[in-house]
Short mmCIF file of C-alpha atoms in Angstrom, two decimals:
data_model
loop_
_atom_site.label_atom_id
_atom_site.label_comp_id
_atom_site.label_asym_id
_atom_site.label_seq_id
_atom_site.Cartn_x
_atom_site.Cartn_y
_atom_site.Cartn_z
CA PRO A 263 29.01 11.17 14.35
CA SER A 264 30.86 8.31 15.96
CA LYS A 265 32.47 5.66 13.78
CA MET A 266 34.37 2.41 14.00
CA GLU A 267 38.04 2.53 13.00
CA ASN A 268 40.64 0.01 11.80
CA THR A 269 38.32 -2.63 10.38
CA SER A 270 40.10 -3.15 7.04
CA ILE A 271 41.57 -6.45 8.26
CA VAL A 272 38.18 -8.09 8.65
CA LEU A 273 35.94 -6.32 6.15
CA SER A 274 36.11 -4.49 2.85
CA LEU A 275 33.68 -2.96 0.39
CA LEU A 276 30.51 -2.81 2.43
CA LYS A 277 27.88 -2.33 -0.28
CA SER A 278 24.85 -4.03 1.19
CA PRO A 279 22.07 -2.63 3.37
CA LEU A 280 22.25 -3.31 7.10
CA ILE A 281 19.55 -4.99 9.17
CA GLN A 282 18.79 -4.61 12.87
CA ALA A 283 17.64 -7.58 14.94
CA THR A 284 15.29 -7.61 17.91
CA ASN A 285 18.39 -7.81 20.14
CA GLY A 286 19.30 -4.32 18.95
CA LYS A 287 22.43 -5.47 17.13
CA ILE A 288 23.10 -4.74 13.45
CA TYR A 289 24.03 -7.36 10.87
CA GLY A 290 25.47 -7.09 7.39
CA LEU A 291 27.69 -8.48 4.64
CA CYS A 292 30.92 -7.34 3.05
CA GLU A 293 31.73 -8.19 -0.55
CA PHE A 294 35.44 -8.75 0.09
CA GLY A 295 37.82 -8.96 3.04
CA GLY A 296 37.95 -11.57 5.74
CA ALA A 297 40.20 -14.63 5.99
CA TYR A 298 39.82 -15.55 2.30
CA ASP A 299 39.13 -12.07 0.89
CA GLN A 300 35.71 -13.34 -0.22
CA GLY A 301 33.57 -11.39 2.21
CA VAL A 302 32.16 -11.86 5.70
CA ILE A 303 29.00 -11.85 7.78
CA PHE A 304 29.38 -9.39 10.65
CA GLU A 305 27.59 -8.14 13.75
CA PHE A 306 27.83 -4.63 15.14
CA ASN A 307 26.58 -3.58 18.57
CA PRO A 308 25.68 0.14 18.47
CA SER A 309 25.51 0.32 22.26
CA ASN A 310 29.27 -0.16 22.62
CA ASN A 311 30.56 0.11 19.00
CA GLN A 312 31.75 -3.49 19.13
CA TYR A 313 32.28 -5.27 15.81
CA VAL A 314 32.28 -9.09 15.58
CA LYS A 315 33.07 -11.08 12.46
CA LEU A 316 30.67 -14.03 12.45
CA PHE A 317 31.68 -15.93 9.31
CA ASP A 318 34.26 -15.91 6.51
CA PHE A 319 33.12 -16.84 3.00
CA ASP A 320 35.70 -18.99 1.21
CA GLY A 321 34.68 -18.28 -2.40
CA THR A 322 34.11 -21.95 -3.21
CA THR A 323 32.01 -24.25 -1.04
CA THR A 324 30.33 -21.48 0.96
CA GLY A 325 30.10 -18.95 -1.85
CA GLY A 326 31.81 -15.60 -2.04
CA ALA A 327 31.54 -11.90 -2.86
CA PRO A 328 28.02 -11.30 -1.52
CA ARG A 329 26.60 -8.23 -3.25
CA SER A 330 23.42 -8.10 -1.21
CA GLY A 331 22.02 -7.66 2.26
CA LEU A 332 20.64 -10.05 4.85
CA ILE A 333 17.03 -10.70 5.82
CA PHE A 334 15.47 -12.51 8.76
CA ASP A 335 13.34 -15.62 8.27
CA ASN A 336 12.53 -15.57 11.97
CA VAL A 337 14.04 -13.97 15.04
CA ASN A 338 17.33 -15.89 14.89
CA ILE A 339 17.92 -17.04 11.30
CA LEU A 340 19.49 -14.78 8.68
CA HIS A 341 19.27 -15.50 4.94
CA GLY A 342 21.38 -14.13 2.11
CA LEU A 343 22.94 -14.68 -1.31
CA CYS A 344 26.50 -14.91 -2.58
CA THR A 345 27.16 -13.71 -6.12
CA TYR A 346 29.89 -16.27 -6.82
CA GLY A 347 31.13 -19.59 -5.49
CA GLY A 348 29.29 -22.83 -5.00
CA THR A 349 29.15 -25.67 -7.50
CA GLY A 350 29.80 -24.15 -10.92
CA ASN A 351 30.70 -20.75 -9.41
CA TYR A 352 27.15 -19.47 -10.04
CA GLY A 353 26.49 -18.29 -6.49
CA THR A 354 24.86 -19.68 -3.36
CA ALA A 355 21.90 -19.14 -1.08
CA PHE A 356 22.78 -19.43 2.62
CA SER A 357 21.46 -19.12 6.14
CA TYR A 358 23.09 -18.23 9.44
CA ASP A 359 21.52 -19.20 12.77
CA LEU A 360 22.39 -16.59 15.38
CA SER A 361 21.32 -18.81 18.28
CA THR A 362 23.81 -21.58 17.36
CA SER A 363 26.34 -19.61 15.25
CA THR A 364 25.72 -22.13 12.45
CA PHE A 365 26.28 -21.30 8.78
CA SER A 366 24.58 -23.42 6.10
CA VAL A 367 24.59 -23.34 2.32
CA THR A 368 20.92 -23.89 1.54
CA GLN A 369 21.43 -24.09 -2.22
CA ASP A 370 24.23 -24.06 -4.79
CA LEU A 371 22.76 -22.10 -7.67
CA ASP A 372 22.69 -23.79 -11.07
CA ILE A 373 22.83 -21.58 -14.16
CA ASN A 374 19.97 -23.40 -15.89
CA THR A 375 17.83 -24.62 -12.99
CA HIS A 376 17.92 -21.44 -10.89
CA GLY A 377 19.95 -18.79 -12.73
CA ALA A 378 23.37 -17.41 -11.89
CA TRP A 379 25.15 -14.55 -10.14
CA PRO A 380 22.54 -12.84 -7.95
CA ILE A 381 23.18 -9.15 -7.38
CA GLY A 382 20.69 -8.01 -4.77
CA SER A 383 19.02 -9.12 -1.57
CA LEU A 384 16.22 -11.53 -0.90
CA VAL A 385 12.83 -10.18 0.09
CA LYS A 386 10.39 -11.86 2.47
CA ALA A 387 6.89 -11.92 1.01
CA ASN A 388 3.64 -11.62 2.91
CA ASN A 389 3.18 -15.41 2.71
CA GLY A 390 6.59 -16.09 4.27
CA PHE A 391 8.41 -17.20 1.10
CA LEU A 392 11.74 -15.58 0.19
CA TRP A 393 12.07 -14.12 -3.30
CA GLY A 394 15.18 -13.15 -5.26
CA MET A 395 16.66 -12.63 -8.72
CA THR A 396 19.72 -13.71 -10.64
CA SER A 397 21.47 -11.43 -13.13
CA PHE A 398 22.26 -14.19 -15.64
CA GLY A 399 21.25 -17.71 -16.59
CA GLY A 400 17.89 -19.34 -17.04
CA ILE A 401 16.41 -20.42 -20.37
CA HIS A 402 17.34 -17.20 -22.20
CA SER A 403 20.53 -16.35 -20.24
CA ASN A 404 18.93 -13.04 -19.24
CA GLY A 405 18.36 -13.77 -15.56
CA THR A 406 15.57 -15.23 -13.45
CA ILE A 407 13.17 -14.71 -10.56
CA PHE A 408 13.25 -17.48 -7.94
CA ARG A 409 11.49 -18.38 -4.71
CA ILE A 410 12.87 -20.04 -1.56
CA ASN A 411 10.72 -21.96 0.89
CA PRO A 412 12.45 -21.30 4.24
CA GLY A 413 10.63 -24.25 5.78
CA ASN A 414 12.64 -26.77 3.78
CA ASN A 415 15.14 -24.48 1.98
CA THR A 416 13.97 -25.56 -1.48
CA ILE A 417 14.52 -23.05 -4.28
CA THR A 418 12.25 -22.86 -7.32
CA LYS A 419 12.82 -20.83 -10.47
CA LYS A 420 9.61 -18.98 -11.24
CA PHE A 421 10.37 -16.79 -14.26
CA ASP A 422 12.95 -16.42 -17.05
CA PHE A 423 13.64 -12.92 -18.38
CA THR A 424 13.51 -12.69 -22.17
CA GLY A 425 15.40 -9.48 -23.01
CA VAL A 426 13.31 -7.08 -25.07
CA ASN A 427 9.93 -7.96 -23.60
CA HIS A 428 10.91 -8.16 -19.93
CA GLY A 429 14.47 -6.87 -19.58
CA THR A 430 17.91 -8.41 -19.07
CA ALA A 431 20.19 -8.72 -16.04
CA PRO A 432 17.89 -7.89 -13.11
CA GLN A 433 19.79 -6.37 -10.23
CA GLY A 434 18.85 -4.99 -6.87
CA GLU A 435 15.90 -6.29 -4.88
CA LEU A 436 12.33 -7.10 -5.66
CA ILE A 437 9.84 -5.23 -3.52
CA GLN A 438 6.35 -6.43 -2.68
CA ALA A 439 4.10 -3.42 -3.05
CA SER A 440 0.89 -2.57 -1.24
CA ASN A 441 -1.11 -4.33 -4.00
CA GLY A 442 0.69 -7.62 -3.29
CA LYS A 443 2.59 -7.64 -6.59
CA PHE A 444 6.38 -7.48 -6.93
CA TYR A 445 8.32 -4.74 -8.70
CA GLY A 446 11.93 -4.52 -9.81
CA LEU A 447 14.52 -3.24 -12.26
CA THR A 448 16.75 -4.74 -14.92
CA ARG A 449 20.09 -3.22 -15.79
CA LEU A 450 19.83 -4.03 -19.50
CA GLY A 451 17.26 -5.17 -22.04
CA GLY A 452 13.96 -3.65 -22.98
CA SER A 453 13.17 -1.92 -26.26
CA LEU A 454 16.33 0.20 -26.21
CA GLY A 455 18.62 -2.12 -24.27
CA HIS A 456 18.99 0.29 -21.34
CA GLY A 457 16.95 -1.54 -18.74
CA VAL A 458 13.32 -1.62 -17.62
CA ILE A 459 10.96 -1.33 -14.70
CA PHE A 460 8.79 -4.43 -14.39
CA GLU A 461 5.90 -5.87 -12.42
CA TYR A 462 5.76 -9.52 -11.38
CA ASN A 463 2.46 -11.17 -10.51
CA ALA A 464 3.17 -14.27 -8.42
CA GLN A 465 -0.40 -15.50 -8.80
CA SER A 466 -0.19 -15.70 -12.60
CA ASN A 467 3.62 -16.08 -12.67
CA SER A 468 3.86 -13.32 -15.26
CA VAL A 469 6.05 -10.25 -15.78
CA THR A 470 4.76 -7.01 -17.30
CA LYS A 471 7.23 -4.41 -18.56
CA LEU A 472 6.12 -1.01 -17.26
CA PHE A 473 8.83 1.32 -18.56
CA ASP A 474 11.84 1.27 -20.91
CA PHE A 475 14.81 3.32 -19.74
CA GLY A 476 16.20 5.56 -22.48
CA THR A 477 12.75 6.80 -23.49
CA ASN A 478 10.99 10.07 -22.58
CA ASN A 479 14.34 11.81 -21.98
CA SER A 480 15.15 9.36 -19.19
CA LYS A 481 18.67 8.21 -18.47
CA PHE A 482 19.55 4.54 -18.52
CA ARG A 483 21.05 1.66 -16.57
CA PRO A 484 18.91 1.71 -13.40
CA HIS A 485 20.81 0.87 -10.26
CA GLY A 486 19.60 -0.83 -7.09
CA GLY A 487 15.93 -1.41 -6.39
CA LEU A 488 12.67 0.51 -6.20
CA LEU A 489 11.16 2.29 -3.20
CA GLU A 490 7.37 2.57 -2.79
CA VAL A 491 6.74 5.90 -1.07
CA SER A 492 2.92 5.70 -1.34
CA PRO A 493 0.54 3.19 -2.94
CA GLY A 494 1.52 2.90 -6.60
CA VAL A 495 4.27 5.55 -6.46
CA PHE A 496 7.88 4.34 -6.75
CA TYR A 497 11.30 5.96 -6.83
CA ALA A 498 14.41 4.64 -8.59
CA VAL A 499 17.96 5.71 -9.43
CA SER A 500 19.81 5.33 -12.72
CA TYR A 501 23.30 6.30 -13.82
CA THR A 502 26.30 5.36 -15.93
CA HIS A 503 30.00 6.00 -15.43
CA LEU A 504 29.59 9.02 -17.71
CA THR A 505 26.62 10.64 -15.95
CA LEU A 506 25.58 11.69 -12.49
CA PRO A 507 22.88 9.62 -10.75
CA THR A 508 19.29 10.55 -11.62
CA ILE A 509 16.33 9.95 -9.30
CA TYR A 510 13.04 8.98 -10.94
CA SER A 511 9.48 8.69 -9.74
CA VAL A 512 7.27 6.12 -11.39
#
């Protein structure tokens, strides 16, 4: 396969999923690298293998170290999250308008009001709202679920994780399943402290723990998000630094 060489000057540690726009170009984030070594937004044209750095995160006012991917609100506007930076260094939510090449911080995350340190991408729900999670903060310091209204860029905390009952440190992305509910993973918490699979009902604003990792001979510390392969059937991956990754169906 073809590849792009010599890009270490402008990007480093590409961990996030890529997204392709209607113009055929591919967009993504890098956790580090760029002018301030705090990550970049980039564009890649697969028709000619041309890479363009669109924006440098500075680690402070714009946020830094994005550990997530980008999503489209509409044809031209990208949305994403930075894990650090912003007021208080709790992370930021941002947008980038491709038609005007304009970057905007839509929200500086607050550890109590919104939660802190998001590790995962936003997801666009069927009703047009953007949903995400933070890995820390909130009432119980176990992370939160939040919602962004892209019409006015307001962010609202919707749920605080409690630890044993719901899990701790949600990471990865929420997914909206075919039944309209959201599903996700926490890295820690649950009955055994090894993470959980949970269901979030936006209508009732409630979380139901579906599975505790570490039980039924399962491994622990789920990583990333869930994938719905058919209605009600999900796949996930878990691993630690001492074990090989394990793929689960739920």
